[in-house]
Tab-separated table of C-alpha atoms in Angstrom:
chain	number	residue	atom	x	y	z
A	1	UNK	CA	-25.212	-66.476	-143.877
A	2	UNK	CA	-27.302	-68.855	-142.695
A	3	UNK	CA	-30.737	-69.271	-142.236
A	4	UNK	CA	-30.713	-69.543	-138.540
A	5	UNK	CA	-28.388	-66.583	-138.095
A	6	UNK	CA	-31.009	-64.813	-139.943
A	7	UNK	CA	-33.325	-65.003	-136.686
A	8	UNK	CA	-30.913	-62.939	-135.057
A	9	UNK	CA	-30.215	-60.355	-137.599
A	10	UNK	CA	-31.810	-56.715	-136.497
A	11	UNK	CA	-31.757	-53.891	-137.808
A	12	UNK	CA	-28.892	-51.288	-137.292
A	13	UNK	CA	-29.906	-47.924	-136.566
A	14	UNK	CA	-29.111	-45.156	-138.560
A	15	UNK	CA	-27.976	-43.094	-135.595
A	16	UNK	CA	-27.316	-43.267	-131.944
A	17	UNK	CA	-30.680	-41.876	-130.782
A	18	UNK	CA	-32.700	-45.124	-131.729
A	19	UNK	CA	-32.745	-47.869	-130.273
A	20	UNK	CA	-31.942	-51.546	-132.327
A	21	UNK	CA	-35.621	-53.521	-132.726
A	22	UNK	CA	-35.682	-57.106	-132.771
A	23	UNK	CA	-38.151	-58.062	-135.419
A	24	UNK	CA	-38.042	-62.252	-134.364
A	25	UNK	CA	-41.478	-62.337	-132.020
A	26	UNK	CA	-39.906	-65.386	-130.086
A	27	UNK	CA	-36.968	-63.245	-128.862
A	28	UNK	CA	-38.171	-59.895	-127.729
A	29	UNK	CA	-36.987	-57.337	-125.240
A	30	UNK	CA	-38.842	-57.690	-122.103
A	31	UNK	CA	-40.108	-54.137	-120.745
A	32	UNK	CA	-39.087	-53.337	-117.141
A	33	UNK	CA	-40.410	-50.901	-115.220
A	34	UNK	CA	-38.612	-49.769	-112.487
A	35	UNK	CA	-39.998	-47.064	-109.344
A	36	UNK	CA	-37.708	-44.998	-107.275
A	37	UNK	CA	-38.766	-45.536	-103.522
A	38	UNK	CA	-40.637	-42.885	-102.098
A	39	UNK	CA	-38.820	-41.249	-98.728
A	40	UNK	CA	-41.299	-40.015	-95.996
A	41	UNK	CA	-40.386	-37.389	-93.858
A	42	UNK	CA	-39.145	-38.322	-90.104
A	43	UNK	CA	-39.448	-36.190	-87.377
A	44	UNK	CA	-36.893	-37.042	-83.966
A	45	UNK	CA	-37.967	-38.133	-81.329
A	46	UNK	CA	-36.942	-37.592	-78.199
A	47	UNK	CA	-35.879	-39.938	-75.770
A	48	UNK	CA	-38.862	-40.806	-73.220
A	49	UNK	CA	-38.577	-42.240	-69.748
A	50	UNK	CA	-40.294	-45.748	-69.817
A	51	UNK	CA	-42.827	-45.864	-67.383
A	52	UNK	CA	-42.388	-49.016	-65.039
A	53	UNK	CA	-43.545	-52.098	-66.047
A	54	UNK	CA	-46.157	-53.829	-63.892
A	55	UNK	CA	-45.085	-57.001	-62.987
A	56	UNK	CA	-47.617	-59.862	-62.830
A	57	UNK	CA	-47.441	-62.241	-59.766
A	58	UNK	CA	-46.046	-65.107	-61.415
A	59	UNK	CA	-43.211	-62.892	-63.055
A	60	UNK	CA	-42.467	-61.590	-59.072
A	61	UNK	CA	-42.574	-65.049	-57.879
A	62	UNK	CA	-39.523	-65.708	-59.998
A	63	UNK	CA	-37.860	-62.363	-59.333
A	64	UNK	CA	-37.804	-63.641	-55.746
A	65	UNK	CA	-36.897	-66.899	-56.497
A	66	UNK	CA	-33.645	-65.432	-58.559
A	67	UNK	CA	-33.158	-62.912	-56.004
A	68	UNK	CA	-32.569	-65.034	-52.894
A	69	UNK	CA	-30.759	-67.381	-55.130
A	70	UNK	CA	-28.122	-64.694	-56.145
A	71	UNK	CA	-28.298	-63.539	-52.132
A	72	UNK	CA	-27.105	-66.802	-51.106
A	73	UNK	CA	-25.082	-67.276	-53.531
A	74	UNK	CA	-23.057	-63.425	-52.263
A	75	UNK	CA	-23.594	-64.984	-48.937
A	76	UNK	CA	-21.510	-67.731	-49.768
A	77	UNK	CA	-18.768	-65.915	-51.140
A	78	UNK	CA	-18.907	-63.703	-48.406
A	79	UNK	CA	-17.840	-66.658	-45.962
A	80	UNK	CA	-15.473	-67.804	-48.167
A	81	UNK	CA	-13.491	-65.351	-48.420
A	82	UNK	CA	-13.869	-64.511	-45.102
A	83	UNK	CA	-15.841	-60.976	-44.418
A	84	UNK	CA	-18.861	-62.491	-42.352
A	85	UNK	CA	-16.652	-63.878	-39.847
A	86	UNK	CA	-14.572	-60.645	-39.811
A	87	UNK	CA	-17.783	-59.077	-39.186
A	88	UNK	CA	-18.906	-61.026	-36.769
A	89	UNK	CA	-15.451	-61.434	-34.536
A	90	UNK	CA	-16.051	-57.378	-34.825
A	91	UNK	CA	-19.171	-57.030	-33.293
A	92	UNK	CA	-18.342	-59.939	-30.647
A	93	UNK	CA	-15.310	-57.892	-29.855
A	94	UNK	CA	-16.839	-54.228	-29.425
A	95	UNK	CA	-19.660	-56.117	-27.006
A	96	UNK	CA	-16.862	-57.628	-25.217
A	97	UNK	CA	-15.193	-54.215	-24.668
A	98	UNK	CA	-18.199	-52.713	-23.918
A	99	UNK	CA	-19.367	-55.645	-21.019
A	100	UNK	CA	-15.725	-54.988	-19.245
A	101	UNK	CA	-16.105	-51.531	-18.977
A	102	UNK	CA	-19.721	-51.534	-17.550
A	103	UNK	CA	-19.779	-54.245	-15.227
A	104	UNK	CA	-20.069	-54.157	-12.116
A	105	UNK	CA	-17.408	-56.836	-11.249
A	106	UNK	CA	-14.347	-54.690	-12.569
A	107	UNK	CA	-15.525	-52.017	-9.874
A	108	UNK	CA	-12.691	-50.979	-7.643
A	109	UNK	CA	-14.532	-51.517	-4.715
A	110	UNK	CA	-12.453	-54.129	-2.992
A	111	UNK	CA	-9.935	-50.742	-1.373
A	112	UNK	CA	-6.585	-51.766	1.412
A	113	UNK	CA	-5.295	-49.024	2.617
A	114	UNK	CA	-1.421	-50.051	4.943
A	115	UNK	CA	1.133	-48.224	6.783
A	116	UNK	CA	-1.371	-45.272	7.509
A	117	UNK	CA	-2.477	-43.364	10.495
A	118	UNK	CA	-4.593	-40.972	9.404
A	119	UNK	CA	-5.662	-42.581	5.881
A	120	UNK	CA	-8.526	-44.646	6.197
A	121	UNK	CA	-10.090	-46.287	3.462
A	122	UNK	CA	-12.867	-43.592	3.732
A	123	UNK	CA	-10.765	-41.059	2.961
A	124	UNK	CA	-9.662	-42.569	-0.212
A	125	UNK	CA	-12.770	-42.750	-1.601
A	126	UNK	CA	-13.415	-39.052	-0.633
A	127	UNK	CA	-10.638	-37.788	-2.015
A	128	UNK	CA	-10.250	-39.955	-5.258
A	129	UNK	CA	-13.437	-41.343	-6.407
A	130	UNK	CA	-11.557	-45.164	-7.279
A	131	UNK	CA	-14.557	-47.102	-5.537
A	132	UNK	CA	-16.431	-45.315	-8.984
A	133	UNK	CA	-14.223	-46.580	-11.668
A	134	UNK	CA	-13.449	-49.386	-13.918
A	135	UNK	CA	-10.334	-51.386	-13.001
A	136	UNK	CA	-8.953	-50.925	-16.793
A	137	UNK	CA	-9.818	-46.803	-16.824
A	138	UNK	CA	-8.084	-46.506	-13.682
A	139	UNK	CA	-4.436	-44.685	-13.383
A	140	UNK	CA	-2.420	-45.340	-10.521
A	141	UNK	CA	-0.498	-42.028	-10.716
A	142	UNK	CA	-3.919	-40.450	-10.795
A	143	UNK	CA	-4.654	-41.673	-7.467
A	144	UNK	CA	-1.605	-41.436	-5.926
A	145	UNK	CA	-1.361	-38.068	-7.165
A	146	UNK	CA	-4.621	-36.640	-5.348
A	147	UNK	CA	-3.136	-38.789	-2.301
A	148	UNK	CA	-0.205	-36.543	-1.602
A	149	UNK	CA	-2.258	-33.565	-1.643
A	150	UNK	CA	-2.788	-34.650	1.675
A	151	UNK	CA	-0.690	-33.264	4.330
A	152	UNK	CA	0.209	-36.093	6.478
A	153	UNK	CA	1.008	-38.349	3.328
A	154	UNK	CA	5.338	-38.187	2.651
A	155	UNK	CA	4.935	-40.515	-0.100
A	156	UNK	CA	2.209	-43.098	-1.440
A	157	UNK	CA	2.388	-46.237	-3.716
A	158	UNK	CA	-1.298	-46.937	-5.472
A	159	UNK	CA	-1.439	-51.043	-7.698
A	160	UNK	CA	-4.546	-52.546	-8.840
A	161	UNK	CA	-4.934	-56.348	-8.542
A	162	UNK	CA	-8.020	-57.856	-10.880
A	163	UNK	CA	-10.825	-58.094	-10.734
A	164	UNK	CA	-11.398	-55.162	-8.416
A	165	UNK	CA	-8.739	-54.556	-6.456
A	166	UNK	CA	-6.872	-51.159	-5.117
A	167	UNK	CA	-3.819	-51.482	-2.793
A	168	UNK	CA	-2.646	-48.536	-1.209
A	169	UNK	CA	0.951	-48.527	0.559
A	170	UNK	CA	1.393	-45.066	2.400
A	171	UNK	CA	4.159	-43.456	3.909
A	172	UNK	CA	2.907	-40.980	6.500
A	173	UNK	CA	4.713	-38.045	8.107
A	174	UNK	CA	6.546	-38.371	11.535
A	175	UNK	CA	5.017	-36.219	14.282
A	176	UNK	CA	8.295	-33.734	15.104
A	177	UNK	CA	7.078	-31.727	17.710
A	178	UNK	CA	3.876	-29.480	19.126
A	179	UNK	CA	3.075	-26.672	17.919
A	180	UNK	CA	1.169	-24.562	20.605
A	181	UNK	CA	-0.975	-21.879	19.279
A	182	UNK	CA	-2.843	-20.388	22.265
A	183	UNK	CA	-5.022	-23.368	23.305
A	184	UNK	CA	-4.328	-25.208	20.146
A	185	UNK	CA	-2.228	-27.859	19.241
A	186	UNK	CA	-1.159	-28.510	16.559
A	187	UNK	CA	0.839	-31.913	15.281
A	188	UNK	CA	4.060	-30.975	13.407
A	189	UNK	CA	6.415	-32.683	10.940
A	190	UNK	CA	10.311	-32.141	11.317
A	191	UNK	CA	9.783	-29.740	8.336
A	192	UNK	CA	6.967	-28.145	9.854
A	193	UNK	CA	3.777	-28.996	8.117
A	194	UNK	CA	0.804	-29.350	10.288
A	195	UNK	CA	-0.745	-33.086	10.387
A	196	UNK	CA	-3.413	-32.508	12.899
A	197	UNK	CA	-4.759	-30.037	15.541
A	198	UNK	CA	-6.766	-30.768	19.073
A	199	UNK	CA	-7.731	-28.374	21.778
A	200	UNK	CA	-5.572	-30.808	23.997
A	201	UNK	CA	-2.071	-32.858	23.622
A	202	UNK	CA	-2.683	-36.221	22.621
A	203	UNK	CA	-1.545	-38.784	24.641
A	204	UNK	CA	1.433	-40.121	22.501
A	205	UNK	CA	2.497	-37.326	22.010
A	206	UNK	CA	4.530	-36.485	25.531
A	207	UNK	CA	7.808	-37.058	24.434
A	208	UNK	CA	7.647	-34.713	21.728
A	209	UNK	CA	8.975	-31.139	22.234
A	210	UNK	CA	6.546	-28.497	22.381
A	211	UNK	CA	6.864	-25.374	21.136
A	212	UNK	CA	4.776	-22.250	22.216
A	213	UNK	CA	4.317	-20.059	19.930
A	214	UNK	CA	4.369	-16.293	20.749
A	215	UNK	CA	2.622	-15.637	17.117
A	216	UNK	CA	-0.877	-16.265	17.816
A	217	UNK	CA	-2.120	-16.507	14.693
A	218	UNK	CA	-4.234	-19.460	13.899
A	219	UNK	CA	-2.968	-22.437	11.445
A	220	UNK	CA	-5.046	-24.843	9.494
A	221	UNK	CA	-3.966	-28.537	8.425
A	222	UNK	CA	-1.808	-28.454	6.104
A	223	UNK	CA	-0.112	-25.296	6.114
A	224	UNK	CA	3.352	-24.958	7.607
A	225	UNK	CA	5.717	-23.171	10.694
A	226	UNK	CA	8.890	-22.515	10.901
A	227	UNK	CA	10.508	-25.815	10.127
A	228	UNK	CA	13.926	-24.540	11.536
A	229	UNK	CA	12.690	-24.263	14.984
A	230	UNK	CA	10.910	-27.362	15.193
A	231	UNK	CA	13.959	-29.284	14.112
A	232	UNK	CA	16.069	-27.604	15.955
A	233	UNK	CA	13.945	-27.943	19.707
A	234	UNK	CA	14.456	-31.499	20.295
A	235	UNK	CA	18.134	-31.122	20.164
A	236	UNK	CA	17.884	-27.934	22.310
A	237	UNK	CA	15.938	-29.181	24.833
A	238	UNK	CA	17.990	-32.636	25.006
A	239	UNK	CA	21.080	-30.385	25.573
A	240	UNK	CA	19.780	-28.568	28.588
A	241	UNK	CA	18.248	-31.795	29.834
A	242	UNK	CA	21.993	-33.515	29.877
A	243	UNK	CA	23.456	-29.987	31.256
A	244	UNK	CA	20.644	-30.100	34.389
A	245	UNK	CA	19.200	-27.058	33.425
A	246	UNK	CA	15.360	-27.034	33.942
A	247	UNK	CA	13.870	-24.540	31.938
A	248	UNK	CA	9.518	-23.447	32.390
A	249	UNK	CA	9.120	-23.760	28.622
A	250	UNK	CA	10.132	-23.344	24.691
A	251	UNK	CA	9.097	-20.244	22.842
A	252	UNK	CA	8.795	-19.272	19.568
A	253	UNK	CA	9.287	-15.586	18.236
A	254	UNK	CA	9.004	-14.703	14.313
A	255	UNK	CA	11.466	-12.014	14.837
A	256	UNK	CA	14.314	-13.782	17.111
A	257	UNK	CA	13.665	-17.429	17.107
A	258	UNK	CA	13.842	-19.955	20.038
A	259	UNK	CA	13.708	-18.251	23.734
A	260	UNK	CA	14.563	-20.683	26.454
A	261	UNK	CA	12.896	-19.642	29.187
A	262	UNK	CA	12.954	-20.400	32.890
A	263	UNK	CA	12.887	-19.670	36.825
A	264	UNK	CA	15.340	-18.772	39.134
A	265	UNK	CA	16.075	-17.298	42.389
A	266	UNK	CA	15.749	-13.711	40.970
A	267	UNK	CA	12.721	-14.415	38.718
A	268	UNK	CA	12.153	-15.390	35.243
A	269	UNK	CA	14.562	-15.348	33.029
A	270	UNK	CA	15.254	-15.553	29.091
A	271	UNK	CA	18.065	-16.860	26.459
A	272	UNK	CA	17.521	-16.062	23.385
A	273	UNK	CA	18.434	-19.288	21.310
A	274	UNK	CA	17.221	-18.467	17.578
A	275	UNK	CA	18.142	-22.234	16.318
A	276	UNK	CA	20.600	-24.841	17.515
A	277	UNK	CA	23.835	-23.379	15.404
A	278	UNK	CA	26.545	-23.717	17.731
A	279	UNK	CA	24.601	-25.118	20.453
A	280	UNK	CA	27.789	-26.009	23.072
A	281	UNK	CA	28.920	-22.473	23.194
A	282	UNK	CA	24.940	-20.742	23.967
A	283	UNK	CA	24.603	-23.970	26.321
A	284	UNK	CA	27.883	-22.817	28.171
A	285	UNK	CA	27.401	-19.306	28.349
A	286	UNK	CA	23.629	-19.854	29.579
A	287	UNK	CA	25.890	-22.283	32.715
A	288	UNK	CA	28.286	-19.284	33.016
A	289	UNK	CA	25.622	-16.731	33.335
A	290	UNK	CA	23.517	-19.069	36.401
A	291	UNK	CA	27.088	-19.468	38.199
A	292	UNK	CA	26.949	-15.980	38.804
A	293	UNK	CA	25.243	-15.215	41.871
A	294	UNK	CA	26.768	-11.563	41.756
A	295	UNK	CA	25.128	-11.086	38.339
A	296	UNK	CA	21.553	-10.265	38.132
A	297	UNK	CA	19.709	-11.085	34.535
A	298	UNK	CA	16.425	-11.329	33.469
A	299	UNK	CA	17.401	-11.551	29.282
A	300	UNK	CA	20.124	-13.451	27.589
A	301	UNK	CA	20.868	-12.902	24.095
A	302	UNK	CA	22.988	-15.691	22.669
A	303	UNK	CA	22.145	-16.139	19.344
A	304	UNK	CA	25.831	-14.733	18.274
A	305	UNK	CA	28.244	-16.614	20.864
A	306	UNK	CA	30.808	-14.138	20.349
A	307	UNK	CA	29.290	-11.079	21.074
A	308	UNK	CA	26.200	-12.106	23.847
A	309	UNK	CA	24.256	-9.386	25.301
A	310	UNK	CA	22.901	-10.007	28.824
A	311	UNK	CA	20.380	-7.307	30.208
């Protein structure tokens, strides 16, 4: 061996426990020293709420600025895509809506009232209210309802014209006869409802039957009578009219109907009537019975023509 490899030679050790020495002084075994790292103990913590920050003026100067930037910037969007002028057709709308049903110029207070007697355009404001309401909240069949509660109305047709405009077409009961209640009179329909009443006949009404009632119990407008006797005096009284026989006046019993009564030689006398059913043969009969000047009567009862009974 060499004398350089001699440098490197070392001794062997005898047994595993030592460690080999180098004995060259230019190549030795540099001594390392090596320290574990020492672990303190660490407690948790819990999580604290951070207090709020106080914000200087310059940094809320720029929070602003940021702010209204992102603001118009959502505001922008918004129009875009079209909610702000959603919004705002909205409110326009609901302000509209709300101007047409409070103003005054949608009133119904421009009221015609045609083909009435009686019906005034008083009395539809009395009885309905429409001078009160909005031209869009009002129902004709409302109206025209309340209308027929009156007694002299047949039949009624209520429209609305804008802005403010009510037009009521009514169709008024025909006067049929009088109805005399003691010293009232009362204005009948063919069917017997009562339109009016006066302490005295009107004037128009002179060609109408009238009918004297023998129940004296008082009516009020509205209610009714027997509607078979008032339709049936016209044609009774037109009969003995034609026949020449001149009666004193037209009675009304609950129990038999129609009397026909009149004056002759021998006094007052009656013929019971009831309604105009088979009106020749009572009409004949009451001729037979005043041809007899042998027979004295004071009560006719020809409501059944084949069996009368004269008294």
């Amino acid at each position: 061996m060499s004398s350089r490899g001699s440098r490197y030679r070392s001794r062997v050790p005898r047994d595993n426990s030592e460690e080999p020495s180098y004995t060259s002084s230019r190549y030795t075994r540099p001594q390392v020293r090596i320290e574990r790292p020492v672990f303190e103990d660490v407690k948790p913590t819990r999580n604290k709420k951070k207090k709020p920050e106080r914000v200087k003026l310059g940094s809320t100067v720029s929070t602003g600025i940021r702010g209204s930037r992102r603001f118009s910037d959502t505001l922008k969007a918004d129009f875009k895509s079209g909610r702000i002028p959603l919004l705002i057709g909205l409110v326009f709308a609901l302000g509209l809506v709300y101007w047409i049903l409070t103003a005054s110029n949608f009133k119904m207070t421009n009221i015609k009232v045609t083909g009435s007697k009686y019906l005034d355009v008083q009395a539809v404001i009395d009885t309905t209210g429409a001078n009160q309401q909005n031209y869009f909240l009002l129902k004709e069949d409302d109206i025209a309802a309340k209308l027929r509660q009156k007694p002299y109305i047949l039949d009624v047709k209520v429209t609305k014209a804008l802005p403010n405009e009510l037009r009521v077409e009514v169709i008024e009961r025909k006067t049929g006869a009088v109805w005399k209640i003691g010293g009232i009179y009362y204005m009948v329909d063919p069917d017997g409802v009562i339109l009016e009443s006066s302490a005295q006949p009107r004037s128009d009404a002179s060609s109408l039957p009238v009918i004297n009632s023998l129940d004296t119990t008082q009516k009020k407008i509205g209610e009714k009578v027997e509607g078979v006797a008032v339709s049936s005096a016209a044609p009774i009284l037109e009969r003995l009219q034609t026949e020449g026989i001149k009666i004193a006046s037209l009675d009304y019993s609950p129990t038999t109907g129609l009397i026909v009564v009149g004056n002759g030689k021998a006094g007052t006398w009656k013929a019971l009537f009831g309604t105009d059913a088979e009106l020749d043969k009572k009409v004949n009969l009451l001729k037979a019975l005043q041809a007899r000047t042998d027979l004295k009567w004071t009560l006719a009862d020809l409501r059944f023509t084949d069996k009368p009974v004269i008294s």
